PDB file of C-alpha atoms in Angstrom:
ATOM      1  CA  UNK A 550       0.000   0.000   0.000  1.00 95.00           C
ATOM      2  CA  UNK A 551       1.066   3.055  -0.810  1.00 97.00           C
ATOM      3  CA  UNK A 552       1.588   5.720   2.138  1.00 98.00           C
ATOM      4  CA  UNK A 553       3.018   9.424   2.144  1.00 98.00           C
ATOM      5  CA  UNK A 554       3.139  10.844   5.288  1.00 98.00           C
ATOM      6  CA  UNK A 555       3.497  14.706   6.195  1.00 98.00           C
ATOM      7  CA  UNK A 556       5.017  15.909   9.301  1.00 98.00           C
ATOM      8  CA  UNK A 557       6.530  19.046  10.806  1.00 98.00           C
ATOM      9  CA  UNK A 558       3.938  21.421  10.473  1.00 97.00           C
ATOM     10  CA  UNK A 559       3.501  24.557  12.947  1.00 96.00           C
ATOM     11  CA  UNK A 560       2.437  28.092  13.939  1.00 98.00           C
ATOM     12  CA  UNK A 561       5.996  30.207  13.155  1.00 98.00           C
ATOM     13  CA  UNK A 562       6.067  33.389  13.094  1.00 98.00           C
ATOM     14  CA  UNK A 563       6.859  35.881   9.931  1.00 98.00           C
ATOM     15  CA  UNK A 564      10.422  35.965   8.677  1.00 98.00           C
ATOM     16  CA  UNK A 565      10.782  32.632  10.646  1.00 98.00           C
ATOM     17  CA  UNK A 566      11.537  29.046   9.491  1.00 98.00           C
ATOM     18  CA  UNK A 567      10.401  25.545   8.783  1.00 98.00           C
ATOM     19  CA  UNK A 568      10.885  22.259   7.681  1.00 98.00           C
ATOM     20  CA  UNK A 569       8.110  19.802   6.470  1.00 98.00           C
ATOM     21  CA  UNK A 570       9.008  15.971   6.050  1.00 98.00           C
ATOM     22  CA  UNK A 571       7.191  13.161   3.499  1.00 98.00           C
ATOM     23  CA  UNK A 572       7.872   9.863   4.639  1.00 98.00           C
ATOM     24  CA  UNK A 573       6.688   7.603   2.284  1.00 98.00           C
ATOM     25  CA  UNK A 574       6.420   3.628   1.623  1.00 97.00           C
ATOM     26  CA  UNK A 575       4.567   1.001  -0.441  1.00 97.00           C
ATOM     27  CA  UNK A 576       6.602   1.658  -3.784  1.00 96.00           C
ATOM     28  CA  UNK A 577       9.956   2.533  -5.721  1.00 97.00           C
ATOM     29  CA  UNK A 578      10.726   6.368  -4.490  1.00 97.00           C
ATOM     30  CA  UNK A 579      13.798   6.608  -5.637  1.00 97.00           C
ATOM     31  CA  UNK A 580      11.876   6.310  -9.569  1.00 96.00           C
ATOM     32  CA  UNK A 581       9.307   8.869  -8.602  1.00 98.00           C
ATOM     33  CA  UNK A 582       8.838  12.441  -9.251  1.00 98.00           C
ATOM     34  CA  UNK A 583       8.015  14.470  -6.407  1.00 98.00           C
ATOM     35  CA  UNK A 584       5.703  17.118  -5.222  1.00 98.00           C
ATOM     36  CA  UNK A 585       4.894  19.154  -2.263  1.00 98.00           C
ATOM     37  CA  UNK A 586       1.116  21.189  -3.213  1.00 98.00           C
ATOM     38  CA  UNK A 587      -0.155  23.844  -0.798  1.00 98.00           C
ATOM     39  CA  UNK A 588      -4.019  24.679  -0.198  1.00 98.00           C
ATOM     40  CA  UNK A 589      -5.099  28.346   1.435  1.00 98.00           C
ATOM     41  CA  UNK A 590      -7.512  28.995   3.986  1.00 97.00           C
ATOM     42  CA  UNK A 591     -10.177  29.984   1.421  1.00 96.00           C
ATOM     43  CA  UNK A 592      -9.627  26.515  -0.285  1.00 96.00           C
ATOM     44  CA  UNK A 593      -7.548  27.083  -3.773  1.00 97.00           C
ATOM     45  CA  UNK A 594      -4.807  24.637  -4.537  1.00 98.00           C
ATOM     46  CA  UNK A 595      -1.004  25.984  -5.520  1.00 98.00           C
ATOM     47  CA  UNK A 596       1.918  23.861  -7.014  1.00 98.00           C
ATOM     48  CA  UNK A 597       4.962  24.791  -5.022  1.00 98.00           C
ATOM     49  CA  UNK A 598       7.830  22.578  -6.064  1.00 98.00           C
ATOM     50  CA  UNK A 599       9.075  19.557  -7.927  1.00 98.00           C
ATOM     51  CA  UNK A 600      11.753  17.036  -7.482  1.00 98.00           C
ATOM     52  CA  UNK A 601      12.901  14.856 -10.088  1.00 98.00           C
ATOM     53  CA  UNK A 602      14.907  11.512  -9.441  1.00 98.00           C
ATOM     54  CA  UNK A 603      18.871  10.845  -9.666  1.00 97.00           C
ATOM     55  CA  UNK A 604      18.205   9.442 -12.880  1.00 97.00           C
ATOM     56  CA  UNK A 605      17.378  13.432 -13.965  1.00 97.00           C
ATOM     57  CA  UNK A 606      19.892  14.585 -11.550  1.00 97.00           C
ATOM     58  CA  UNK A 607      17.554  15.811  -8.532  1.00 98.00           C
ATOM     59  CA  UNK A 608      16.382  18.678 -11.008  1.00 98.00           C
ATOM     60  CA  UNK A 609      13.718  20.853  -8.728  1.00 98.00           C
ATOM     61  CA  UNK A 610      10.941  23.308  -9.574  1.00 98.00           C
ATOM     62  CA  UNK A 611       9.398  26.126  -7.888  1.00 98.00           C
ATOM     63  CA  UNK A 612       6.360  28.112  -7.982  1.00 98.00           C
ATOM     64  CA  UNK A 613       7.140  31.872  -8.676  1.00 97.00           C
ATOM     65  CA  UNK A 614       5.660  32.510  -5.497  1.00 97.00           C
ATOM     66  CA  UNK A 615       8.209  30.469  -3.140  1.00 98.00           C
ATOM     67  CA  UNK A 616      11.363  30.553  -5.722  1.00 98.00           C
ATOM     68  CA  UNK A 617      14.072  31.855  -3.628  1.00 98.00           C
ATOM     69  CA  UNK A 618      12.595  31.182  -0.456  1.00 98.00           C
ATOM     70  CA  UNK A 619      11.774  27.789  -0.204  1.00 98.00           C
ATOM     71  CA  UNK A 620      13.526  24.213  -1.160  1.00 98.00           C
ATOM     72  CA  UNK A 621      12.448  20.793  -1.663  1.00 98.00           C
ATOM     73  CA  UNK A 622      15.076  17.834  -1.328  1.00 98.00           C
ATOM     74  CA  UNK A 623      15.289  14.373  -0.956  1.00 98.00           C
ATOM     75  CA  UNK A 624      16.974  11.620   0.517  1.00 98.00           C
ATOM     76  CA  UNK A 625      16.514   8.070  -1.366  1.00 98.00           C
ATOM     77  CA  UNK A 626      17.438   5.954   1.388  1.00 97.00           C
ATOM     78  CA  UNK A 627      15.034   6.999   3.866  1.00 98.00           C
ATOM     79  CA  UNK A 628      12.172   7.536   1.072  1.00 98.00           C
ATOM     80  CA  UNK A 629      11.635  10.591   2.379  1.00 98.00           C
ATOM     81  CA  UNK A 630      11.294  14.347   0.435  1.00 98.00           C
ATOM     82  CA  UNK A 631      11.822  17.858   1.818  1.00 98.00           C
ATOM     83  CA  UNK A 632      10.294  21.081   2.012  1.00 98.00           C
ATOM     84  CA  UNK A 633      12.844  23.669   3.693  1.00 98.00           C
ATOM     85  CA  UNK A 634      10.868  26.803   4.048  1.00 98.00           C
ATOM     86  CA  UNK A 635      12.516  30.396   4.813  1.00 98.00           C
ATOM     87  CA  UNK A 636      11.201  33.622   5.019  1.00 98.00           C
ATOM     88  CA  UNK A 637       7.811  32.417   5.603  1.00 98.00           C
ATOM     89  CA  UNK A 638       4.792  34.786   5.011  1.00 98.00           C
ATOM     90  CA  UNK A 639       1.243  35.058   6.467  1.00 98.00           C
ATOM     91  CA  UNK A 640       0.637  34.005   2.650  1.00 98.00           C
ATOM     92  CA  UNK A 641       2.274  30.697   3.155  1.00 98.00           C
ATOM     93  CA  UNK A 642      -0.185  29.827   5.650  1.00 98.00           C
ATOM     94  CA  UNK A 643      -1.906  27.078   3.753  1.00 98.00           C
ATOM     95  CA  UNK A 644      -1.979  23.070   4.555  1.00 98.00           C
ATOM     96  CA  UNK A 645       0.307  21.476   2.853  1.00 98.00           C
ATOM     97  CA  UNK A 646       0.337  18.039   0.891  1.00 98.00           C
ATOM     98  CA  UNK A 647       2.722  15.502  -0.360  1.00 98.00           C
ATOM     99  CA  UNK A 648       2.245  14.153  -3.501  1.00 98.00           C
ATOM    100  CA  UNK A 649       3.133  11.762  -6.558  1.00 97.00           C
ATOM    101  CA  UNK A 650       1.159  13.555  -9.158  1.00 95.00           C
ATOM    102  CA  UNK A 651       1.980  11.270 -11.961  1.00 92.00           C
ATOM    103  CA  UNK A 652       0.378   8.372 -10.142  1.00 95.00           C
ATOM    104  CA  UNK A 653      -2.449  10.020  -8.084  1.00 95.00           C
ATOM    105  CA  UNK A 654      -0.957   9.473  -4.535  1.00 97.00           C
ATOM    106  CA  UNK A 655      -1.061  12.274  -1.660  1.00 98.00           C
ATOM    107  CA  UNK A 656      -0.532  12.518   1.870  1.00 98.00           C
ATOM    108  CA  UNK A 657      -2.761  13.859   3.988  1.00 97.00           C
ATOM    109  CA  UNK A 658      -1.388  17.416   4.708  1.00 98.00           C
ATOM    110  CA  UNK A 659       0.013  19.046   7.503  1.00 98.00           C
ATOM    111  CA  UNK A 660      -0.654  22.536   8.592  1.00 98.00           C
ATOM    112  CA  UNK A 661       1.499  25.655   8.509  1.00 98.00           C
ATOM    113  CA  UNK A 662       0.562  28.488  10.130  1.00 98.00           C
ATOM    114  CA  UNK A 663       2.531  31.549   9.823  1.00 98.00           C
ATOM    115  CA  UNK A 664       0.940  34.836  12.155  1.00 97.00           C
ATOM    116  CA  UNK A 665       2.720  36.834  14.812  1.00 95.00           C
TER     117      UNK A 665
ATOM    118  CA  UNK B1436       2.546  30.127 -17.264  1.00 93.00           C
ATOM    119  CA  UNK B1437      -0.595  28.574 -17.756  1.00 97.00           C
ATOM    120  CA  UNK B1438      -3.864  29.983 -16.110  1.00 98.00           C
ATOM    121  CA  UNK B1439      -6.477  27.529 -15.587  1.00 98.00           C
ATOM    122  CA  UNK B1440     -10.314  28.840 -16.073  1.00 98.00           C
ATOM    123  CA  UNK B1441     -12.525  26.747 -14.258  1.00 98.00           C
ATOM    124  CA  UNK B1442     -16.201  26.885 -14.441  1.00 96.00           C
ATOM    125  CA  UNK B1443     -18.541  26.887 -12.404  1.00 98.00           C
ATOM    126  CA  UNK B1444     -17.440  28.135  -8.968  1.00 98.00           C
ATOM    127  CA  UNK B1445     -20.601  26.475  -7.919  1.00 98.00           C
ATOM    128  CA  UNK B1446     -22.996  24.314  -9.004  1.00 97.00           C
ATOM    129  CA  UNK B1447     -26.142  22.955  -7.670  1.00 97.00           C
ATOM    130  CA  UNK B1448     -27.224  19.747  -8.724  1.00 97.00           C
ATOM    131  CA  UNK B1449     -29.795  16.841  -7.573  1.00 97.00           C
ATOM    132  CA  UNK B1450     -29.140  12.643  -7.247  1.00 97.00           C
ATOM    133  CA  UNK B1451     -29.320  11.481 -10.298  1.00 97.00           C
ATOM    134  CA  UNK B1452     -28.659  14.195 -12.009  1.00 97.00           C
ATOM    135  CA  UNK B1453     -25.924  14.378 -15.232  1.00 98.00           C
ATOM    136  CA  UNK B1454     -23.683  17.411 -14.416  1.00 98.00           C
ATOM    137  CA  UNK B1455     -20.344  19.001 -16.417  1.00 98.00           C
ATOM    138  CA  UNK B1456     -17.646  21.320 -15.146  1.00 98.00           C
ATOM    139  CA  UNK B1457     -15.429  22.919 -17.253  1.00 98.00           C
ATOM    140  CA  UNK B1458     -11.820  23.819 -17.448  1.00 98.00           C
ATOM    141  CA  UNK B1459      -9.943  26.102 -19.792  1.00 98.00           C
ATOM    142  CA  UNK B1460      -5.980  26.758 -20.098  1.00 98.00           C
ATOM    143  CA  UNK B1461      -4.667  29.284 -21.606  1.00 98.00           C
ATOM    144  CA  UNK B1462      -2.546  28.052 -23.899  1.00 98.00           C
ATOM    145  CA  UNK B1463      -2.837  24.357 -25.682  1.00 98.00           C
ATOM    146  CA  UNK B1464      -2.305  21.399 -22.707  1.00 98.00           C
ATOM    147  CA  UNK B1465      -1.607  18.521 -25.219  1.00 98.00           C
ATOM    148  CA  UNK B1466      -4.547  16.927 -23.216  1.00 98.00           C
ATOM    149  CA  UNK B1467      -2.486  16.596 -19.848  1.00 98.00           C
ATOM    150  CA  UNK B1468      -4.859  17.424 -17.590  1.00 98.00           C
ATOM    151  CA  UNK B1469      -6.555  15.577 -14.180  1.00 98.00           C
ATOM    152  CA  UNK B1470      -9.497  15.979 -12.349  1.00 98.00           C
ATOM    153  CA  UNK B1471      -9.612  15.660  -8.335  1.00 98.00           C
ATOM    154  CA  UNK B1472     -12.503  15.468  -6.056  1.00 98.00           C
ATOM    155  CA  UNK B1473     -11.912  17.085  -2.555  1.00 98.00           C
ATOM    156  CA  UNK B1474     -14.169  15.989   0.452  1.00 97.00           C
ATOM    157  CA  UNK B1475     -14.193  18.625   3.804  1.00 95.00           C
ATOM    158  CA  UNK B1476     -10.842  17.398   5.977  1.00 95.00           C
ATOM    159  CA  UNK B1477      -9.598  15.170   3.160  1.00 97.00           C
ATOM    160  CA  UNK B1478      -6.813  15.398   0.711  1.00 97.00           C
ATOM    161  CA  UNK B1479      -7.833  15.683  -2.820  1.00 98.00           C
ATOM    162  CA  UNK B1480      -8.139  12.158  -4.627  1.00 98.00           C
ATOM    163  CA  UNK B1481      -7.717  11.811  -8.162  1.00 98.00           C
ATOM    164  CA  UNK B1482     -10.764  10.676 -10.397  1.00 98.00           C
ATOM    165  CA  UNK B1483      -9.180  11.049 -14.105  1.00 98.00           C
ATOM    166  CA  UNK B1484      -5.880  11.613 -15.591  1.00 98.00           C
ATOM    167  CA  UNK B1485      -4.559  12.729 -18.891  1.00 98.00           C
ATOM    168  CA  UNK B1486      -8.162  13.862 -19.670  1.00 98.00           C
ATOM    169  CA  UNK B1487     -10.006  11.059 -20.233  1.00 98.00           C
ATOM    170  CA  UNK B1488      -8.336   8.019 -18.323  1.00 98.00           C
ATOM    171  CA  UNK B1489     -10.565   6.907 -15.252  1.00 98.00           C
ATOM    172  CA  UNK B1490      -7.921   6.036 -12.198  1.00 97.00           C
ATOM    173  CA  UNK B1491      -8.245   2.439 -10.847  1.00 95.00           C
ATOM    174  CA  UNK B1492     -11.262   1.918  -8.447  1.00 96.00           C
ATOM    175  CA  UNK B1493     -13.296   5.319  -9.831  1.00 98.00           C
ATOM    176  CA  UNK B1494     -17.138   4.983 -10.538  1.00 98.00           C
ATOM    177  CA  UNK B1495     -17.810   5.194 -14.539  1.00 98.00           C
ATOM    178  CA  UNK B1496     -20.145   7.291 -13.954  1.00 98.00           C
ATOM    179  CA  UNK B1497     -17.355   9.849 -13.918  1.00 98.00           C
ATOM    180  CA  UNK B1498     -16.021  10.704 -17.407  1.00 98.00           C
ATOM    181  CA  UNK B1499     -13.050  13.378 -19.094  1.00 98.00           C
ATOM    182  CA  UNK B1500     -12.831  14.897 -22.430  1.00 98.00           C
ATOM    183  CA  UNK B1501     -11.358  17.647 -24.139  1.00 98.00           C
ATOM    184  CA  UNK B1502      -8.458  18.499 -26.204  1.00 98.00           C
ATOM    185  CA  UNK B1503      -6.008  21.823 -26.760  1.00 98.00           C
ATOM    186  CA  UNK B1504      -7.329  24.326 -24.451  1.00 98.00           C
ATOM    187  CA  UNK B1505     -10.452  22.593 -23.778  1.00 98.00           C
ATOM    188  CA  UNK B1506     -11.794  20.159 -21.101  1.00 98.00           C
ATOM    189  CA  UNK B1507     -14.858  18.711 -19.225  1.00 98.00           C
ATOM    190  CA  UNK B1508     -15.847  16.496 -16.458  1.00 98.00           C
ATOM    191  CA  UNK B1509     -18.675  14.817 -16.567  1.00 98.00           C
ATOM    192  CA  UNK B1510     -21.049  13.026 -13.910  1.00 98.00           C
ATOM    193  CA  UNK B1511     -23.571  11.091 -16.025  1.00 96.00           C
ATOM    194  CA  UNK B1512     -25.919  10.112 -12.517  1.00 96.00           C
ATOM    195  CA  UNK B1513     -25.057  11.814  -9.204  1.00 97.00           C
ATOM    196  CA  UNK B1514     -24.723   9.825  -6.483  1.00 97.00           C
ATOM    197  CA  UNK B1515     -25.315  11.226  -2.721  1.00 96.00           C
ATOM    198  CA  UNK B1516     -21.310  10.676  -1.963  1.00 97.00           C
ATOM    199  CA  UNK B1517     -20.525  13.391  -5.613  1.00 97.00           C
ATOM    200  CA  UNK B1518     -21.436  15.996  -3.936  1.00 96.00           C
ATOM    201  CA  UNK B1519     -17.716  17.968  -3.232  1.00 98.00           C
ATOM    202  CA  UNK B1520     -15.493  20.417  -4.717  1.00 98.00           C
ATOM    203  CA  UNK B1521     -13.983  19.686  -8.167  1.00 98.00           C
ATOM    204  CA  UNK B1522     -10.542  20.935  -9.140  1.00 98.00           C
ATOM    205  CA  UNK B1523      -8.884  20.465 -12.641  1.00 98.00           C
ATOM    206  CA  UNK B1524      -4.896  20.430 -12.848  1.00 98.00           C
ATOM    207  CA  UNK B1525      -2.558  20.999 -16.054  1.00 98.00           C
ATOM    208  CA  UNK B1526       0.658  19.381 -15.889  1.00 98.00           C
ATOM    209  CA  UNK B1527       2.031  20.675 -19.527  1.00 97.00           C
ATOM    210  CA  UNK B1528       3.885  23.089 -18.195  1.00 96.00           C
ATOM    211  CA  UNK B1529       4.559  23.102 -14.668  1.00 97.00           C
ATOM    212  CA  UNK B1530       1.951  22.856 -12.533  1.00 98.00           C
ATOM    213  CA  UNK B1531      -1.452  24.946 -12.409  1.00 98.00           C
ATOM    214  CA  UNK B1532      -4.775  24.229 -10.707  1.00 98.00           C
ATOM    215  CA  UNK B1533      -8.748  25.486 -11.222  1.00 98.00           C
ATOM    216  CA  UNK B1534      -9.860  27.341  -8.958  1.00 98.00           C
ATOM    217  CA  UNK B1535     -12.826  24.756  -7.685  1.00 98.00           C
ATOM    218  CA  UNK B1536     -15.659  23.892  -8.684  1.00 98.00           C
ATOM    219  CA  UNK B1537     -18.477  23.263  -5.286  1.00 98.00           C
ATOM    220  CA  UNK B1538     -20.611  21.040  -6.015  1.00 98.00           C
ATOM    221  CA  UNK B1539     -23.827  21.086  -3.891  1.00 97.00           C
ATOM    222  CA  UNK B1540     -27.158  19.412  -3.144  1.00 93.00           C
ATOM    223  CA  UNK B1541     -30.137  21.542  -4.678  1.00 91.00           C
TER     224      UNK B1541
END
């Protein structure tokens, strides 16, 4: 069975900090493409970033709205992709999901909360 | 980058029902495009990718079409468990998402 799990999620502060984790399990992650997808408060969905496998050299992707700021990574052996978040902004407030678009599979979301 | 048009914001619908919600990029997709179904406190579960292939263990009473800029989801009977927000997604170019579609008992 196929399992992503989100953790790390928090209230931080602006200008502050934070890392979210995706354990995952149930199939070959080193061969998968992965994604971390945010959704608001009022409910819309947002691509943030991308992370391709060795085999593509790790190549990442950000939305324009995080590019600079945030960056996704992963580490094969534990199965396991990254979402290293700086500078947060009360407009990164948003749950946010793991996910292997190209075969349907998401996590169920963790929330970050970013308000002084 | 791609904007995604999605229409309607809401719709309201009754069981049995056929219902369509629309998406439009703007610019050609090449017909990658997937359509999610969101329940309140759940993750968003895909129903059809590259516009008109139904994902393992999806109803056929969910259907996709559409080509260039293009696409529609179609309900042909609503069941009682439909009724949810729709979302469309591109994956052409990056990544974009609709903006929802609520769909809602009448």
């Amino acid at each position: 069975e196929v399992q992503l799990v989100e953790t790390g999620g928090s209230l931080v502060q602006p200008g502050k900090s934070l890392k979210l984790t995706c354990a995952t399990s149930g199939f070959t992650f080193s061969n998968a493409w992965m994604h971390w997808v945010r959704q608001s408060p009022e409910k819309q969905l947002e691509w943030v970033a991308q992370i391709k496998a060795k085999s593509n050299n790790y190549a990442t992707y950000y939305a324009e709205s995080v590019k600079g700021r945030f960056t996704i990574s992963r580490d094969d052996s534990k199965s396991s992709v990254y979402l290293q978040m700086n500078s947060l902004k009360e407009e990164d407030t948003a749950i946010y999901y793991c996910t292997w678009i190209l075969r349907g599979y998401w996590g169920q979301g963790v929330m970050v909360t970013v308000s002084s | 980058d791609i904007q995604m048009t999605q229409s309607p914001s809401f719709l309201s619908a009754s069981v049995g029902d056929r219902v369509t919600i629309n998406c439009k990029a703007s610019q050609n997709i090449n017909k990658y495009l997937n359509w999610y179904q969101q329940k309140l406190g759940e993750a968003p579960k895909r129903l059809i990718y590259n516009t008109n292939n139904l994902q393992t263990g999806i109803p056929s009473r969910f259907s996709g079409s559409g080509s260039g800029t293009d696409y529609t989801l179609t309900i042909s009977s609503l069941q009682p468990e439909d009724f949810a927000t729709y979302f469309c997604l591109q994956h052409n170019s990056l990544y974009t998402f609709g903006a929802g579609t609520k769909l809602e008992l009448k």
